Amino acid sequence: MKKNTDQFDKVFQKKIDRLKKSKCGGLMLYLPLGDPTLKKSLKLAEKYVEAGVDFIEVGIPTDDPFMDSDFIKKTMSRALKNENDYNKYFKALAKFKRDHSKTPIVVLIYNHLIKYIGIDTFIEKCHKSGVEGIILIGKGDLESTSKKLKEKELFVVRYIPHHLPKQEVKKAKSAEGFIYFQAKPESKEKHPETKTLKDCIDYLKSELDVPIFCGVGISNQRDVKNVIESGADAAIIGSSVLKERDNESKMINKIKDLKKASCLDL
């Protein structure tokens, strides 16, 4: 099954263009699909959009999320405990996209889960549900999976660590959509020619011709402002917003403040 022509480019690029015209960076939030239930996670996604979120990174739960934090692992465990039928996960995404067609969705999924679902089935479900791109993580032959996804017009987001390994930057030259760049180093290891986040982003923009989204360690207004001031096109935030979801008004206010911080002229 073939996706609608250039669906990813149209939805995603229109959003990027609108952000540039408004002189704002983008805000992407992580959504743990199915936690605690599919219905409640869809309501959370709606709150994201109402509060000003530009892009949503949707985590598809797996029983072996070995690369994720304990917090995210627990969200996936709760989701699968309540629903383990992946058909229903993609139906939920399709419902969201029908209501919010202008909000780009990027799915974060483990390679072994795609193998379990079956890559052809996975691709078909992505097309039907309106997914714009894939953040592929895990073990196994990621390049082979990425190639098959791209052949069927699903675009795979490239992740680049903070120390900018040459091989990863080289692979990213063929990237479409955006680059997911690690904004804060987990160790003291740094690229020899970069000292600041701005140095890193300037280097990436000199090498690559796709938007740069910064995540990992981004949790507050100061972080978002630093990311956008440094030249990134968007900031990606995960657990810091999710931890506020039991207090809806507090969460919404936090999202609005984060979005405000992405607009440097305000």
Tab-separated table of C-alpha atoms in Angstrom:
chain	number	residue	atom	x	y	z
A	1	MET	CA	0.000	0.000	0.000
A	2	LYS	CA	1.394	3.394	-0.937
A	3	LYS	CA	1.089	6.434	1.217
A	4	ASN	CA	-0.586	9.603	-0.059
A	5	THR	CA	1.983	11.438	-2.203
A	6	ASP	CA	4.554	13.264	-0.121
A	7	GLN	CA	2.291	13.153	2.954
A	8	PHE	CA	5.224	13.472	5.309
A	9	ASP	CA	6.754	16.416	3.462
A	10	LYS	CA	3.441	18.235	3.163
A	11	VAL	CA	2.353	17.963	6.786
A	12	PHE	CA	5.773	18.287	8.327
A	13	GLN	CA	7.157	20.955	6.025
A	14	LYS	CA	4.046	23.111	6.310
A	15	LYS	CA	4.468	23.058	10.069
A	16	ILE	CA	8.158	23.998	9.784
A	17	ASP	CA	7.305	26.818	7.366
A	18	ARG	CA	4.616	28.198	9.677
A	19	LEU	CA	7.010	28.156	12.604
A	20	LYS	CA	9.646	30.064	10.639
A	21	LYS	CA	7.109	32.707	9.626
A	22	SER	CA	6.055	33.106	13.249
A	23	LYS	CA	9.735	33.373	14.285
A	24	CYS	CA	9.259	30.501	16.719
A	25	GLY	CA	10.993	27.199	17.213
A	26	GLY	CA	8.937	24.042	17.428
A	27	LEU	CA	7.929	22.053	20.491
A	28	MET	CA	7.728	18.266	20.328
A	29	LEU	CA	6.395	16.254	23.272
A	30	TYR	CA	6.566	12.547	23.943
A	31	LEU	CA	3.282	10.637	24.205
A	32	PRO	CA	3.282	7.121	25.736
A	33	LEU	CA	0.496	5.616	23.656
A	34	GLY	CA	-1.756	3.386	25.717
A	35	ASP	CA	-0.656	4.591	29.149
A	36	PRO	CA	-2.668	4.102	31.225
A	37	THR	CA	-5.238	3.351	28.499
A	38	LEU	CA	-5.555	4.183	24.822
A	39	LYS	CA	-8.542	6.426	25.495
A	40	LYS	CA	-6.715	8.425	28.164
A	41	SER	CA	-3.562	8.747	26.093
A	42	LEU	CA	-5.593	10.154	23.198
A	43	LYS	CA	-7.104	12.706	25.558
A	44	LEU	CA	-3.577	13.619	26.629
A	45	ALA	CA	-2.604	14.105	22.980
A	46	GLU	CA	-5.564	16.429	22.528
A	47	LYS	CA	-4.429	18.470	25.540
A	48	TYR	CA	-0.966	18.664	23.989
A	49	VAL	CA	-2.391	20.191	20.811
A	50	GLU	CA	-4.690	22.587	22.694
A	51	ALA	CA	-1.733	23.832	24.764
A	52	GLY	CA	0.362	24.592	21.670
A	53	VAL	CA	2.456	21.497	20.935
A	54	ASP	CA	3.703	21.444	17.339
A	55	PHE	CA	4.833	17.832	16.913
A	56	ILE	CA	4.110	14.626	18.831
A	57	GLU	CA	6.567	11.780	19.313
A	58	VAL	CA	4.450	8.692	19.955
A	59	GLY	CA	6.027	5.825	21.858
A	60	ILE	CA	4.681	2.411	20.817
A	61	PRO	CA	5.019	0.126	23.861
A	62	THR	CA	7.125	-3.005	23.868
A	63	ASP	CA	7.810	-5.584	26.564
A	64	ASP	CA	11.561	-4.997	26.179
A	65	PRO	CA	12.222	-1.217	26.147
A	66	PHE	CA	15.879	-1.707	27.090
A	67	MET	CA	17.047	1.689	25.835
A	68	ASP	CA	14.498	3.736	27.784
A	69	SER	CA	14.509	5.257	31.268
A	70	ASP	CA	12.762	3.527	34.156
A	71	PHE	CA	9.979	6.113	33.947
A	72	ILE	CA	9.252	5.363	30.275
A	73	LYS	CA	9.608	1.615	30.854
A	74	LYS	CA	6.819	1.818	33.423
A	75	THR	CA	4.543	3.675	30.995
A	76	MET	CA	5.029	0.911	28.440
A	77	SER	CA	4.444	-1.817	30.996
A	78	ARG	CA	1.164	-0.247	32.103
A	79	ALA	CA	0.051	0.193	28.505
A	80	LEU	CA	0.669	-3.431	27.555
A	81	LYS	CA	-0.961	-4.657	30.740
A	82	ASN	CA	-4.193	-2.980	29.645
A	83	GLU	CA	-3.912	-3.562	25.891
A	84	ASN	CA	-1.572	-5.801	23.895
A	85	ASP	CA	-3.382	-5.689	20.554
A	86	TYR	CA	-1.249	-3.502	18.301
A	87	ASN	CA	-4.107	-3.147	15.811
A	88	LYS	CA	-5.876	-1.026	18.415
A	89	TYR	CA	-2.805	1.175	18.891
A	90	PHE	CA	-2.750	2.090	15.215
A	91	LYS	CA	-6.530	2.580	15.138
A	92	ALA	CA	-6.068	5.065	18.000
A	93	LEU	CA	-3.434	6.940	16.000
A	94	ALA	CA	-5.739	7.043	12.992
A	95	LYS	CA	-8.503	8.528	15.127
A	96	PHE	CA	-6.179	11.225	16.446
A	97	LYS	CA	-5.023	12.134	12.928
A	98	ARG	CA	-8.591	12.427	11.695
A	99	ASP	CA	-9.194	15.041	14.378
A	100	HIS	CA	-5.768	16.720	14.197
A	101	SER	CA	-4.569	16.311	10.622
A	102	LYS	CA	-2.193	19.288	10.838
A	103	THR	CA	-0.217	17.885	13.794
A	104	PRO	CA	2.723	15.779	12.567
A	105	ILE	CA	3.154	12.435	14.313
A	106	VAL	CA	6.475	10.624	14.529
A	107	VAL	CA	6.453	7.112	15.963
A	108	LEU	CA	9.263	5.911	18.204
A	109	ILE	CA	9.503	2.130	17.917
A	110	TYR	CA	11.999	-0.627	18.649
A	111	ASN	CA	13.343	-2.618	15.722
A	112	HIS	CA	12.434	-5.932	17.363
A	113	LEU	CA	8.807	-4.807	17.671
A	114	ILE	CA	8.631	-4.047	13.946
A	115	LYS	CA	9.949	-7.571	13.321
A	116	TYR	CA	7.287	-8.971	15.656
A	117	ILE	CA	4.472	-7.055	13.948
A	118	GLY	CA	5.925	-7.802	10.530
A	119	ILE	CA	7.507	-4.999	8.534
A	120	ASP	CA	4.957	-5.051	5.709
A	121	THR	CA	2.079	-5.023	8.174
A	122	PHE	CA	3.758	-2.250	10.155
A	123	ILE	CA	4.218	-0.116	7.044
A	124	GLU	CA	0.597	-0.581	6.024
A	125	LYS	CA	-0.632	0.369	9.492
A	126	CYS	CA	1.543	3.486	9.520
A	127	HIS	CA	0.144	4.615	6.186
A	128	LYS	CA	-3.441	4.017	7.245
A	129	SER	CA	-2.980	5.837	10.554
A	130	GLY	CA	-1.257	8.910	9.068
A	131	VAL	CA	2.161	8.520	10.682
A	132	GLU	CA	4.653	11.034	9.250
A	133	GLY	CA	7.952	9.474	10.289
A	134	ILE	CA	9.742	6.842	12.342
A	135	ILE	CA	12.320	7.083	15.114
A	136	LEU	CA	13.871	3.628	14.939
A	137	ILE	CA	15.833	2.327	17.933
A	138	GLY	CA	17.099	-0.954	19.330
A	139	LYS	CA	19.283	-3.768	18.071
A	140	GLY	CA	19.520	-5.766	14.883
A	141	ASP	CA	20.019	-4.535	11.349
A	142	LEU	CA	18.601	-1.021	11.704
A	143	GLU	CA	19.930	0.021	8.300
A	144	SER	CA	18.039	-2.772	6.558
A	145	THR	CA	14.806	-1.861	8.346
A	146	SER	CA	15.334	1.829	7.585
A	147	LYS	CA	15.862	1.093	3.913
A	148	LYS	CA	12.604	-0.879	3.682
A	149	LEU	CA	10.681	1.868	5.465
A	150	LYS	CA	12.055	4.533	3.123
A	151	GLU	CA	11.259	2.427	0.063
A	152	LYS	CA	7.622	2.533	1.145
A	153	GLU	CA	7.703	6.300	1.749
A	154	LEU	CA	8.103	6.219	5.499
A	155	PHE	CA	10.888	8.474	6.628
A	156	VAL	CA	13.343	7.462	9.314
A	157	VAL	CA	14.634	10.135	11.681
A	158	ARG	CA	18.364	10.016	12.342
A	159	TYR	CA	19.641	10.274	15.925
A	160	ILE	CA	23.053	11.879	16.415
A	161	PRO	CA	24.857	11.782	19.797
A	162	HIS	CA	26.205	14.987	21.293
A	163	HIS	CA	29.844	14.199	20.458
A	164	LEU	CA	28.961	14.101	16.734
A	165	PRO	CA	30.606	10.844	15.595
A	166	LYS	CA	31.680	11.221	11.977
A	167	GLN	CA	30.017	7.997	10.860
A	168	GLU	CA	26.637	9.060	12.230
A	169	VAL	CA	26.862	12.497	10.637
A	170	LYS	CA	27.801	10.847	7.347
A	171	LYS	CA	24.788	8.510	7.521
A	172	ALA	CA	22.564	11.491	8.278
A	173	LYS	CA	23.402	13.136	4.946
A	174	SER	CA	20.604	11.070	3.410
A	175	ALA	CA	18.163	11.856	6.236
A	176	GLU	CA	14.683	13.206	5.598
A	177	GLY	CA	12.322	14.851	8.036
A	178	PHE	CA	14.637	15.980	10.807
A	179	ILE	CA	17.710	15.095	12.834
A	180	TYR	CA	17.212	14.115	16.466
A	181	PHE	CA	20.278	15.610	18.157
A	182	GLN	CA	21.314	14.849	21.729
A	183	ALA	CA	21.321	18.317	23.283
A	184	LYS	CA	23.166	17.455	26.489
A	185	PRO	CA	26.087	15.031	26.749
A	186	GLU	CA	25.792	12.063	29.095
A	187	SER	CA	29.553	12.076	29.569
A	188	LYS	CA	32.447	14.498	29.168
A	189	GLU	CA	33.030	13.271	25.623
A	190	LYS	CA	32.649	16.105	23.128
A	191	HIS	CA	33.390	16.759	19.501
A	192	PRO	CA	36.879	18.359	19.295
A	193	GLU	CA	35.635	21.339	17.276
A	194	THR	CA	32.516	22.152	19.305
A	195	LYS	CA	32.307	23.665	22.775
A	196	THR	CA	28.703	24.811	22.974
A	197	LEU	CA	25.320	23.590	21.754
A	198	LYS	CA	25.382	26.385	19.180
A	199	ASP	CA	28.730	25.109	17.880
A	200	CYS	CA	27.200	21.640	17.486
A	201	ILE	CA	24.133	22.898	15.649
A	202	ASP	CA	26.158	25.213	13.410
A	203	TYR	CA	28.347	22.241	12.487
A	204	LEU	CA	25.339	20.026	11.730
A	205	LYS	CA	23.703	22.710	9.601
A	206	SER	CA	26.908	23.119	7.628
A	207	GLU	CA	26.890	19.379	6.890
A	208	LEU	CA	23.177	18.560	6.604
A	209	ASP	CA	20.147	20.054	4.901
A	210	VAL	CA	17.333	19.028	7.270
A	211	PRO	CA	15.851	20.614	10.409
A	212	ILE	CA	17.605	19.934	13.710
A	213	PHE	CA	15.471	18.903	16.685
A	214	CYS	CA	17.176	18.773	20.075
A	215	GLY	CA	16.222	16.359	22.826
A	216	VAL	CA	17.673	14.455	25.808
A	217	GLY	CA	17.952	16.447	29.014
A	218	ILE	CA	15.534	19.168	27.863
A	219	SER	CA	12.989	19.766	30.614
A	220	ASN	CA	12.263	23.447	31.285
A	221	GLN	CA	11.877	26.898	29.742
A	222	ARG	CA	15.567	27.696	30.087
A	223	ASP	CA	16.480	24.540	28.195
A	224	VAL	CA	13.998	25.255	25.406
A	225	LYS	CA	15.190	28.844	25.054
A	226	ASN	CA	18.818	27.698	24.893
A	227	VAL	CA	17.996	25.111	22.233
A	228	ILE	CA	16.201	27.616	19.993
A	229	GLU	CA	18.727	30.406	20.595
A	230	SER	CA	21.444	27.951	19.587
A	231	GLY	CA	19.824	27.542	16.188
A	232	ALA	CA	17.763	24.374	16.542
A	233	ASP	CA	14.433	24.152	14.764
A	234	ALA	CA	12.640	22.478	17.666
A	235	ALA	CA	13.019	21.177	21.216
A	236	ILE	CA	11.964	17.665	22.233
A	237	ILE	CA	10.709	17.029	25.766
A	238	GLY	CA	9.792	13.725	27.370
A	239	SER	CA	9.165	12.815	30.975
A	240	SER	CA	9.206	16.298	32.567
A	241	VAL	CA	5.762	17.088	31.107
A	242	LEU	CA	4.392	13.591	31.622
A	243	LYS	CA	5.181	13.779	35.315
A	244	GLU	CA	2.654	16.621	35.609
A	245	ARG	CA	-0.261	14.927	33.857
A	246	ASP	CA	-2.121	14.045	37.067
A	247	ASN	CA	-2.559	17.790	37.528
A	248	GLU	CA	-4.023	18.834	34.187
A	249	SER	CA	-3.992	22.597	34.728
A	250	LYS	CA	-0.382	22.502	35.923
A	251	MET	CA	0.625	20.389	32.933
A	252	ILE	CA	-1.125	22.679	30.455
A	253	ASN	CA	0.464	25.770	31.970
A	254	LYS	CA	3.866	24.097	31.789
A	255	ILE	CA	3.363	23.282	28.105
A	256	LYS	CA	2.269	26.849	27.364
A	257	ASP	CA	5.360	28.186	29.152
A	258	LEU	CA	7.596	25.812	27.203
A	259	LYS	CA	6.002	26.906	23.939
A	260	LYS	CA	6.401	30.568	24.880
A	261	ALA	CA	10.096	29.942	25.501
A	262	SER	CA	10.469	28.703	21.919
A	263	CYS	CA	9.435	32.117	20.566
A	264	LEU	CA	12.458	34.289	21.193
A	265	ASP	CA	10.822	37.597	20.229
A	266	LEU	CA	8.108	37.233	22.855
